Amino acid sequence: MARALRHINYAIVFRILGWLLGIEALFMLMPGAVGLYYDEPDGWAFIIGAGATALSSVVLSACLRRSTRDMGKYEAFLLTALVWVVFSAFSVIPLMLCRNPMTVTDAFFESMSGFTTTGCTVASAVESFSHTVNFWRCLIQWIGGMGIILFTLAVIPMLNHSGGMQMFNAEVTGITHEKLRPRVSQTAKGLWGVYCILTIALVGLLWLSPMDLYQSACHAFSTMSTGGFSTYTDSLAHFHSTYADIVVLIFMFLGGTSFALIYKLLHGDRRPLWQNEIFRIYIGVILAVYLMILVSLLVTGRYSGWESLIVDPLFTVVSAITSTGLVVCDIEVWGSFGVALIFLLMFSGACAGSTSGGAKLDRMVVLVKHSSNEIYRCMRPNTICSVRLGGKIISPDIVSKVVAFICLYLMVMIVGGVLLTALGMPMLSAFLTSFNCVSNTSYGSGYELIPVAGKWCMSLLMLIGRLEIFTVLILFSRSFWTK
């Protein structure tokens, strides 16, 4: 017997998409202003793009019938996935109208890479982009870093009564989602407030380095979002500034920390920070990997000065675990051992509730503890073992979801790599590209060489990685669309 289609309230989904497009149109005016300041014709491309986006916003929000019921979990899942695609699609308009226009495929890939804070670029040399385009690339990373839906919840309080919690859970990363305030809109405002304060502070500190205000803003956007886009192909290494490297290192570390912990710290509550088990493990992993790389460099003699022993390895370790991808040195000279450690960090990621990519350290800790329990149960099968995190017992349902997440995470990477090999890419490059896209990391180059079909596939993988597998894959299940 055929199943009946599930009733989904598309009206409210498209109306909220309309409101969101209005916000994107306002953001597009910012690179437009940058283009006018630098007297670049690309500024007009973004002003035209803002106009087209605003017009679509009016059509979607005003011409659709009024919703007959509140948003439920199915509408929340659909909206959360759609908004990232729609934002990337409208970002294509100005990128195709610029002085050096991109193709539809390249513009969508670049936009999705930006919004998902992946940092992969189709440009062989980013210096070929204008000030306008580079500013937009960094800005969309900043928008996507804390989350488009989270920003929406902060500026549209009515969603607090219309599926706000479902959208919050669908977008925010991690095993469990902590509300800082009674209303989800208040939590969203608190998190975005912390994000903005840190970004402004970083802009000011970078302005004291060899960077001008424009460069400071672009790199502050990329750092706090742990995205990794830069205005130069050689990234932060271009500036040859130890001061800038250390400042960015500190703020990358903060970007990989749960913003809920930072929020509480800024409000005078220091206990959650020091008592948080994952935060302590986060620091421990960084120091342990840094010391291993340091010893390796000392033994092999692959260093050229104090910076290459102290700053460069620590910077690279933090950049990798937070999935930022900003670089200050060539890690290939470290040898296979150092590179392997960096890739392990890219897979694990930093703390849940941060802007970092990867599987998240919280899940890795739960997986290790659960595996340890199962090994123990092989010897004592009647023993009941619980997974504890931060002194609290993790329910078996959450543990099962973590195991399923890791399995799906690896399967998506493998499928992506196989698809790229089928399209003609060398096996190593194919699997590294798939790994980078799913983990939202941008180490390496050559993404402009991906076949056209491969770029669309990798755009999907970036979205799946950013929304942490389930939010996207659930849309491909039959049970989502039928009763």
Short mmCIF file of C-alpha atoms in Angstrom, two decimals:
data_model
loop_
_atom_site.label_atom_id
_atom_site.label_comp_id
_atom_site.label_asym_id
_atom_site.label_seq_id
_atom_site.Cartn_x
_atom_site.Cartn_y
_atom_site.Cartn_z
CA MET A 1 0.00 0.00 0.00
CA ALA A 2 1.34 3.42 -0.98
CA ARG A 3 2.00 5.77 1.89
CA ALA A 4 0.28 9.14 2.06
CA LEU A 5 2.45 12.21 1.72
CA ARG A 6 3.21 14.03 4.94
CA HIS A 7 1.60 17.45 5.28
CA ILE A 8 4.44 19.97 5.44
CA ASN A 9 3.69 23.65 5.91
CA TYR A 10 5.66 24.98 2.94
CA ALA A 11 4.12 28.45 3.34
CA ILE A 12 5.94 29.20 6.58
CA VAL A 13 9.18 27.67 5.25
CA PHE A 14 9.21 29.92 2.19
CA ARG A 15 8.09 32.99 4.14
CA ILE A 16 10.98 32.62 6.57
CA LEU A 17 13.31 32.03 3.62
CA GLY A 18 12.04 35.35 2.28
CA TRP A 19 12.89 37.13 5.52
CA LEU A 20 16.34 35.54 5.49
CA LEU A 21 17.00 36.64 1.92
CA GLY A 22 16.29 40.19 3.05
CA ILE A 23 19.06 39.80 5.62
CA GLU A 24 21.43 38.41 2.97
CA ALA A 25 20.63 41.39 0.74
CA LEU A 26 21.71 43.74 3.54
CA PHE A 27 24.95 41.81 3.97
CA MET A 28 25.61 42.11 0.21
CA LEU A 29 25.61 45.89 0.54
CA MET A 30 28.76 45.66 2.69
CA PRO A 31 31.07 44.37 -0.10
CA GLY A 32 29.22 46.78 -2.38
CA ALA A 33 30.42 49.63 -0.15
CA VAL A 34 33.95 48.17 -0.13
CA GLY A 35 33.91 48.10 -3.94
CA LEU A 36 32.81 51.72 -4.14
CA TYR A 37 35.53 52.72 -1.66
CA TYR A 38 38.23 51.02 -3.76
CA ASP A 39 36.59 52.28 -6.99
CA GLU A 40 36.06 48.74 -8.26
CA PRO A 41 33.24 47.88 -10.69
CA ASP A 42 32.62 44.69 -8.68
CA GLY A 43 30.96 46.86 -6.06
CA TRP A 44 28.06 47.46 -8.44
CA ALA A 45 27.80 43.71 -9.04
CA PHE A 46 27.04 43.24 -5.35
CA ILE A 47 24.62 46.15 -5.27
CA ILE A 48 22.74 44.56 -8.20
CA GLY A 49 22.92 41.20 -6.43
CA ALA A 50 21.51 42.81 -3.28
CA GLY A 51 18.64 44.26 -5.29
CA ALA A 52 17.78 40.92 -6.90
CA THR A 53 17.98 39.18 -3.52
CA ALA A 54 15.81 41.82 -1.87
CA LEU A 55 13.21 41.53 -4.65
CA SER A 56 13.07 37.76 -4.14
CA SER A 57 12.73 38.37 -0.43
CA VAL A 58 9.69 40.57 -0.96
CA VAL A 59 8.07 38.04 -3.31
CA LEU A 60 8.58 35.09 -0.94
CA SER A 61 7.58 36.89 2.26
CA ALA A 62 4.62 38.90 0.94
CA CYS A 63 3.03 36.88 -1.83
CA LEU A 64 2.59 33.55 -0.06
CA ARG A 65 -0.51 32.83 1.98
CA ARG A 66 -0.38 33.21 5.72
CA SER A 67 0.67 30.12 7.65
CA THR A 68 -2.12 28.04 9.16
CA ARG A 69 -0.03 26.51 11.93
CA ASP A 70 3.28 26.84 13.71
CA MET A 71 6.46 25.34 12.41
CA GLY A 72 7.11 21.75 13.49
CA LYS A 73 10.20 19.61 13.42
CA TYR A 74 9.76 18.60 9.77
CA GLU A 75 9.55 22.22 8.63
CA ALA A 76 12.54 23.04 10.85
CA PHE A 77 14.72 20.35 9.25
CA LEU A 78 13.67 21.41 5.76
CA LEU A 79 14.25 25.11 6.41
CA THR A 80 17.62 24.54 8.07
CA ALA A 81 18.98 22.65 5.07
CA LEU A 82 17.32 24.89 2.48
CA VAL A 83 18.59 28.19 3.85
CA TRP A 84 22.26 27.21 3.32
CA VAL A 85 21.52 26.20 -0.27
CA VAL A 86 19.44 29.30 -0.99
CA PHE A 87 22.01 31.68 0.51
CA SER A 88 24.74 30.07 -1.61
CA ALA A 89 22.54 30.21 -4.71
CA PHE A 90 21.89 33.96 -4.38
CA SER A 91 25.57 34.57 -3.65
CA VAL A 92 26.19 33.25 -7.17
CA ILE A 93 24.57 36.35 -8.72
CA PRO A 94 27.24 38.97 -7.86
CA LEU A 95 30.08 36.49 -8.39
CA MET A 96 28.86 35.94 -11.97
CA LEU A 97 28.52 39.69 -12.59
CA CYS A 98 32.02 40.63 -11.43
CA ARG A 99 34.80 41.89 -13.69
CA ASN A 100 36.30 38.39 -13.72
CA PRO A 101 33.07 36.39 -13.64
CA MET A 102 32.89 32.84 -12.34
CA THR A 103 30.84 30.07 -13.87
CA VAL A 104 27.68 29.00 -12.07
CA THR A 105 29.43 25.89 -10.78
CA ASP A 106 32.51 27.72 -9.50
CA ALA A 107 30.45 30.51 -7.93
CA PHE A 108 28.19 28.05 -6.10
CA PHE A 109 31.16 25.95 -4.93
CA GLU A 110 32.96 29.06 -3.65
CA SER A 111 29.82 30.31 -1.91
CA MET A 112 29.01 26.98 -0.27
CA SER A 113 32.65 26.69 0.80
CA GLY A 114 32.37 30.11 2.39
CA PHE A 115 29.03 29.73 4.18
CA THR A 116 29.98 26.28 5.53
CA THR A 117 33.40 27.69 6.63
CA THR A 118 35.20 24.99 4.63
CA GLY A 119 37.65 27.38 2.98
CA CYS A 120 38.26 25.45 -0.27
CA THR A 121 38.63 27.80 -3.22
CA VAL A 122 38.42 27.39 -6.98
CA ALA A 123 41.01 30.14 -7.50
CA SER A 124 44.60 29.12 -8.17
CA ALA A 125 45.62 32.57 -6.86
CA VAL A 126 43.17 34.47 -4.66
CA GLU A 127 45.03 37.72 -5.42
CA SER A 128 43.13 37.62 -8.75
CA PHE A 129 39.97 38.47 -6.82
CA SER A 130 39.13 42.12 -6.22
CA HIS A 131 38.94 43.67 -2.75
CA THR A 132 35.16 43.42 -3.11
CA VAL A 133 35.05 39.69 -3.82
CA ASN A 134 37.64 38.81 -1.17
CA PHE A 135 35.70 40.80 1.43
CA TRP A 136 32.51 38.91 0.52
CA ARG A 137 34.29 35.54 0.68
CA CYS A 138 35.50 36.28 4.22
CA LEU A 139 32.20 37.84 5.29
CA ILE A 140 30.10 34.82 4.29
CA GLN A 141 32.42 32.63 6.34
CA TRP A 142 31.74 34.84 9.33
CA ILE A 143 27.97 34.62 8.71
CA GLY A 144 28.10 30.83 8.45
CA GLY A 145 30.49 30.38 11.36
CA MET A 146 27.98 30.91 14.15
CA GLY A 147 25.11 29.79 11.93
CA ILE A 148 22.53 31.37 9.65
CA ILE A 149 19.60 29.90 11.57
CA LEU A 150 21.08 31.01 14.89
CA PHE A 151 21.36 34.55 13.51
CA THR A 152 17.72 34.32 12.39
CA LEU A 153 16.60 33.27 15.85
CA ALA A 154 18.45 36.25 17.28
CA VAL A 155 16.83 38.85 14.99
CA ILE A 156 13.34 37.32 14.55
CA PRO A 157 12.02 36.75 18.11
CA MET A 158 8.66 35.42 16.86
CA LEU A 159 10.39 32.17 15.91
CA ASN A 160 10.80 31.53 19.61
CA HIS A 161 7.15 30.38 19.44
CA SER A 162 7.34 28.82 15.98
CA GLY A 163 9.80 25.95 15.80
CA GLY A 164 12.75 27.92 17.12
CA MET A 165 14.03 25.12 19.33
CA GLN A 166 13.76 22.60 16.49
CA MET A 167 15.82 24.86 14.20
CA PHE A 168 18.32 25.50 17.00
CA ASN A 169 18.83 21.76 17.48
CA ALA A 170 19.04 21.12 13.74
CA GLU A 171 21.88 23.61 13.16
CA VAL A 172 23.94 23.88 16.35
CA THR A 173 26.80 21.39 16.43
CA GLY A 174 27.42 18.80 19.10
CA ILE A 175 25.92 15.90 21.03
CA THR A 176 23.58 17.96 23.22
CA HIS A 177 22.55 21.59 22.89
CA GLU A 178 22.69 23.89 25.89
CA LYS A 179 20.26 26.77 26.32
CA LEU A 180 21.90 29.68 28.11
CA ARG A 181 18.66 31.60 28.65
CA PRO A 182 14.99 30.56 29.04
CA ARG A 183 14.11 31.55 25.47
CA VAL A 184 16.00 30.14 22.49
CA SER A 185 16.06 33.63 20.91
CA GLN A 186 17.84 34.95 24.02
CA THR A 187 20.38 32.13 23.76
CA ALA A 188 20.96 32.98 20.09
CA LYS A 189 21.48 36.67 20.94
CA GLY A 190 23.92 35.74 23.70
CA LEU A 191 26.01 33.51 21.45
CA TRP A 192 26.04 36.01 18.59
CA GLY A 193 26.92 38.77 21.06
CA VAL A 194 30.01 36.87 22.19
CA TYR A 195 30.88 36.17 18.54
CA CYS A 196 30.65 39.85 17.58
CA ILE A 197 32.65 41.04 20.61
CA LEU A 198 35.49 38.63 19.86
CA THR A 199 35.47 39.59 16.17
CA ILE A 200 35.67 43.32 16.91
CA ALA A 201 38.50 42.73 19.40
CA LEU A 202 40.38 40.68 16.82
CA VAL A 203 39.99 43.35 14.14
CA GLY A 204 41.52 45.91 16.51
CA LEU A 205 44.45 43.67 17.49
CA LEU A 206 45.24 42.72 13.88
CA TRP A 207 45.13 46.39 12.87
CA LEU A 208 48.20 46.84 15.10
CA SER A 209 50.08 44.35 12.89
CA PRO A 210 51.28 44.99 9.31
CA MET A 211 47.66 44.54 8.15
CA ASP A 212 45.52 47.52 7.23
CA LEU A 213 41.88 47.77 8.36
CA TYR A 214 40.59 45.90 5.30
CA GLN A 215 43.04 43.00 5.79
CA SER A 216 42.34 42.97 9.51
CA ALA A 217 38.58 42.67 8.98
CA CYS A 218 38.92 39.93 6.35
CA HIS A 219 41.24 37.80 8.49
CA ALA A 220 39.19 38.43 11.63
CA PHE A 221 36.11 37.08 9.80
CA SER A 222 38.03 34.00 8.65
CA THR A 223 39.62 33.40 12.05
CA MET A 224 36.57 33.65 14.30
CA SER A 225 34.54 31.53 11.89
CA THR A 226 37.47 29.06 11.69
CA GLY A 227 36.91 29.23 7.92
CA GLY A 228 40.37 29.92 6.54
CA PHE A 229 39.78 32.15 3.51
CA SER A 230 42.59 34.68 3.10
CA THR A 231 43.26 37.55 0.75
CA TYR A 232 46.58 35.97 -0.26
CA THR A 233 47.39 32.54 -1.66
CA ASP A 234 50.13 31.98 0.93
CA SER A 235 47.62 32.88 3.67
CA LEU A 236 48.94 34.45 6.89
CA ALA A 237 52.52 33.63 5.93
CA HIS A 238 52.35 36.56 3.50
CA PHE A 239 52.64 39.10 6.31
CA HIS A 240 55.76 37.63 8.01
CA SER A 241 54.47 38.89 11.36
CA THR A 242 54.98 36.80 14.49
CA TYR A 243 52.66 39.16 16.35
CA ALA A 244 49.82 38.55 13.87
CA ASP A 245 50.46 34.79 14.01
CA ILE A 246 50.18 34.72 17.81
CA VAL A 247 47.03 36.89 17.86
CA VAL A 248 45.32 34.70 15.24
CA LEU A 249 46.46 31.57 17.11
CA ILE A 250 44.75 32.76 20.32
CA PHE A 251 41.49 33.60 18.57
CA MET A 252 41.48 30.36 16.56
CA PHE A 253 41.73 28.58 19.90
CA LEU A 254 38.74 30.60 21.16
CA GLY A 255 36.86 29.79 17.95
CA GLY A 256 37.33 26.10 18.72
CA THR A 257 36.01 26.53 22.28
CA SER A 258 32.32 26.16 23.08
CA PHE A 259 30.82 29.64 22.89
CA ALA A 260 28.49 28.73 25.73
CA LEU A 261 31.55 28.43 27.98
CA ILE A 262 32.94 31.75 26.74
CA TYR A 263 29.53 33.36 27.34
CA LYS A 264 29.51 32.17 30.94
CA LEU A 265 33.11 33.29 31.45
CA LEU A 266 32.32 36.79 30.17
CA HIS A 267 29.41 36.91 32.62
CA GLY A 268 31.72 36.18 35.54
CA ASP A 269 31.12 32.44 35.93
CA ARG A 270 34.51 30.74 35.64
CA ARG A 271 33.56 27.36 37.12
CA PRO A 272 32.04 25.80 33.96
CA LEU A 273 35.25 26.54 32.02
CA TRP A 274 37.64 24.79 34.40
CA GLN A 275 35.21 22.00 35.26
CA ASN A 276 34.42 21.17 31.64
CA GLU A 277 36.05 17.83 30.76
CA ILE A 278 36.04 18.43 27.00
CA PHE A 279 37.73 21.81 27.38
CA ARG A 280 40.51 20.20 29.42
CA ILE A 281 40.89 17.44 26.83
CA TYR A 282 40.94 20.10 24.08
CA ILE A 283 43.91 21.80 25.71
CA GLY A 284 45.58 18.45 26.44
CA VAL A 285 45.29 17.25 22.83
CA ILE A 286 46.75 20.50 21.49
CA LEU A 287 49.72 20.36 23.88
CA ALA A 288 50.31 16.63 23.33
CA VAL A 289 50.36 16.88 19.53
CA TYR A 290 52.46 20.04 19.66
CA LEU A 291 55.07 18.31 21.86
CA MET A 292 55.16 15.28 19.55
CA ILE A 293 55.76 17.50 16.52
CA LEU A 294 58.33 19.53 18.45
CA VAL A 295 60.28 16.39 19.41
CA SER A 296 60.05 15.14 15.82
CA LEU A 297 61.47 18.43 14.50
CA LEU A 298 64.29 18.41 17.04
CA VAL A 299 65.23 14.79 16.26
CA THR A 300 65.12 15.20 12.47
CA GLY A 301 66.58 18.73 12.46
CA ARG A 302 63.78 20.01 10.22
CA TYR A 303 63.66 23.52 11.64
CA SER A 304 65.32 26.82 10.83
CA GLY A 305 64.84 29.00 13.91
CA TRP A 306 62.89 29.54 17.11
CA GLU A 307 59.70 30.48 15.25
CA SER A 308 59.73 27.19 13.32
CA LEU A 309 60.02 25.36 16.66
CA ILE A 310 57.63 27.33 18.86
CA VAL A 311 55.11 29.42 16.91
CA ASP A 312 54.70 27.56 13.61
CA PRO A 313 53.94 24.07 15.01
CA LEU A 314 51.56 25.39 17.69
CA PHE A 315 49.80 27.62 15.15
CA THR A 316 49.40 24.70 12.73
CA VAL A 317 48.10 22.37 15.43
CA VAL A 318 45.43 24.87 16.53
CA SER A 319 44.58 25.69 12.91
CA ALA A 320 44.08 21.98 12.17
CA ILE A 321 42.02 20.99 15.21
CA THR A 322 39.75 24.02 14.74
CA SER A 323 39.49 23.29 10.98
CA THR A 324 40.54 26.88 10.20
CA GLY A 325 43.16 26.04 7.61
CA LEU A 326 45.17 29.26 7.85
CA VAL A 327 48.86 28.49 7.30
CA VAL A 328 52.15 30.08 8.32
CA CYS A 329 54.52 27.35 7.08
CA ASP A 330 54.79 24.34 4.79
CA ILE A 331 53.93 21.29 6.90
CA GLU A 332 55.22 18.84 4.27
CA VAL A 333 58.79 19.55 5.39
CA TRP A 334 57.88 18.00 8.77
CA GLY A 335 57.71 14.55 7.23
CA SER A 336 54.94 11.94 7.21
CA PHE A 337 54.62 11.73 11.01
CA GLY A 338 53.82 15.43 11.45
CA VAL A 339 51.39 15.47 8.53
CA ALA A 340 49.59 12.36 9.86
CA LEU A 341 49.08 14.04 13.25
CA ILE A 342 47.64 17.11 11.56
CA PHE A 343 45.12 15.00 9.63
CA LEU A 344 44.02 13.24 12.81
CA LEU A 345 43.32 16.65 14.36
CA MET A 346 41.35 17.70 11.29
CA PHE A 347 39.19 14.61 11.64
CA SER A 348 38.51 15.01 15.36
CA GLY A 349 37.79 18.73 15.35
CA ALA A 350 37.50 20.92 18.46
CA CYS A 351 34.69 21.39 21.01
CA ALA A 352 31.00 21.09 20.23
CA GLY A 353 29.19 24.42 20.24
CA SER A 354 32.17 26.10 18.54
CA THR A 355 32.62 27.26 14.95
CA SER A 356 35.05 24.44 14.15
CA GLY A 357 34.43 21.54 11.77
CA GLY A 358 35.38 17.88 12.08
CA ALA A 359 33.54 15.16 13.99
CA LYS A 360 33.94 17.16 17.25
CA LEU A 361 36.06 16.22 20.23
CA ASP A 362 32.98 15.47 22.35
CA ARG A 363 31.99 12.62 20.07
CA MET A 364 35.52 11.25 19.89
CA VAL A 365 35.70 11.12 23.69
CA VAL A 366 32.32 9.35 23.92
CA LEU A 367 33.39 6.90 21.21
CA VAL A 368 36.67 6.10 22.98
CA LYS A 369 34.92 5.58 26.34
CA HIS A 370 32.19 3.45 24.77
CA SER A 371 34.79 1.32 22.94
CA SER A 372 36.71 0.88 26.20
CA ASN A 373 33.51 -0.28 27.91
CA GLU A 374 32.80 -2.79 25.13
CA ILE A 375 36.32 -4.22 25.40
CA TYR A 376 35.81 -4.62 29.13
CA ARG A 377 32.44 -6.31 28.52
CA CYS A 378 34.15 -8.90 26.31
CA MET A 379 35.75 -10.26 29.49
CA ARG A 380 32.74 -9.59 31.78
CA PRO A 381 29.64 -9.72 29.54
CA ASN A 382 27.16 -9.30 32.40
CA THR A 383 28.67 -6.00 33.50
CA ILE A 384 26.62 -2.85 32.90
CA CYS A 385 28.95 -0.02 31.87
CA SER A 386 27.93 3.62 31.48
CA VAL A 387 29.65 6.34 29.51
CA ARG A 388 30.30 9.42 31.62
CA LEU A 389 31.12 12.84 30.28
CA GLY A 390 31.80 15.70 32.66
CA GLY A 391 30.62 13.60 35.58
CA LYS A 392 27.23 12.96 33.96
CA ILE A 393 26.01 9.66 32.53
CA ILE A 394 25.41 9.80 28.78
CA SER A 395 22.20 7.98 27.86
CA PRO A 396 22.51 4.87 25.66
CA ASP A 397 20.43 6.62 22.98
CA ILE A 398 22.97 9.42 22.68
CA VAL A 399 25.88 6.94 22.66
CA SER A 400 24.17 5.01 19.84
CA LYS A 401 23.67 8.26 17.92
CA VAL A 402 27.36 9.13 18.34
CA VAL A 403 28.42 5.73 16.98
CA ALA A 404 25.99 6.10 14.06
CA PHE A 405 27.29 9.61 13.39
CA ILE A 406 30.92 8.50 13.17
CA CYS A 407 29.99 5.58 10.89
CA LEU A 408 27.95 7.82 8.57
CA TYR A 409 30.69 10.47 8.68
CA LEU A 410 33.25 7.96 7.39
CA MET A 411 30.81 6.49 4.85
CA VAL A 412 30.05 9.91 3.36
CA MET A 413 33.78 10.62 3.03
CA ILE A 414 34.35 7.28 1.31
CA VAL A 415 31.40 7.70 -1.07
CA GLY A 416 32.60 11.21 -1.94
CA GLY A 417 36.12 9.94 -2.67
CA VAL A 418 34.79 7.10 -4.83
CA LEU A 419 32.59 9.51 -6.81
CA LEU A 420 35.57 11.76 -7.53
CA THR A 421 37.67 8.81 -8.72
CA ALA A 422 34.78 7.84 -11.01
CA LEU A 423 34.96 11.35 -12.46
CA GLY A 424 38.66 10.89 -13.28
CA MET A 425 40.50 12.33 -10.29
CA PRO A 426 43.57 10.51 -8.90
CA MET A 427 42.65 8.36 -5.89
CA LEU A 428 44.74 10.21 -3.28
CA SER A 429 43.53 13.65 -4.41
CA ALA A 430 39.94 12.41 -4.57
CA PHE A 431 39.84 11.08 -1.03
CA LEU A 432 41.74 14.06 0.41
CA THR A 433 39.27 16.43 -1.27
CA SER A 434 36.30 14.47 0.08
CA PHE A 435 37.89 14.43 3.54
CA ASN A 436 38.41 18.21 3.47
CA CYS A 437 34.86 18.93 2.31
CA VAL A 438 33.11 16.72 4.87
CA SER A 439 35.32 17.93 7.74
CA ASN A 440 34.95 21.57 6.53
CA THR A 441 38.73 22.01 6.39
CA SER A 442 40.78 23.61 3.64
CA TYR A 443 44.32 22.26 3.77
CA GLY A 444 45.82 21.78 0.33
CA SER A 445 45.01 23.32 -3.05
CA GLY A 446 43.99 22.32 -6.55
CA TYR A 447 40.22 22.48 -6.02
CA GLU A 448 39.90 24.31 -9.34
CA LEU A 449 40.89 21.01 -11.00
CA ILE A 450 37.84 19.15 -9.67
CA PRO A 451 35.47 18.20 -12.53
CA VAL A 452 32.23 20.18 -12.81
CA ALA A 453 30.05 17.33 -11.53
CA GLY A 454 32.57 16.78 -8.73
CA LYS A 455 32.21 20.39 -7.54
CA TRP A 456 28.46 19.95 -7.16
CA CYS A 457 29.00 16.71 -5.25
CA MET A 458 31.59 18.35 -3.00
CA SER A 459 29.22 21.28 -2.37
CA LEU A 460 26.70 18.75 -1.02
CA LEU A 461 29.41 17.15 1.13
CA MET A 462 30.32 20.55 2.61
CA LEU A 463 26.68 21.09 3.55
CA ILE A 464 26.40 17.60 5.04
CA GLY A 465 29.55 18.19 7.09
CA ARG A 466 28.45 21.62 8.32
CA LEU A 467 24.99 20.46 9.38
CA GLU A 468 26.47 17.30 10.89
CA ILE A 469 25.09 14.55 8.68
CA PHE A 470 21.62 13.87 10.10
CA THR A 471 19.97 17.22 9.25
CA VAL A 472 20.73 16.75 5.54
CA LEU A 473 20.56 12.96 5.15
CA ILE A 474 17.13 12.85 6.81
CA LEU A 475 15.75 14.75 3.81
CA PHE A 476 16.74 11.82 1.57
CA SER A 477 14.77 9.32 3.64
CA ARG A 478 11.31 8.18 2.56
CA SER A 479 9.94 8.43 6.11
CA PHE A 480 10.54 12.21 6.12
CA TRP A 481 8.16 12.81 3.23
CA THR A 482 5.51 10.18 3.94
CA LYS A 483 3.34 9.35 6.95
#
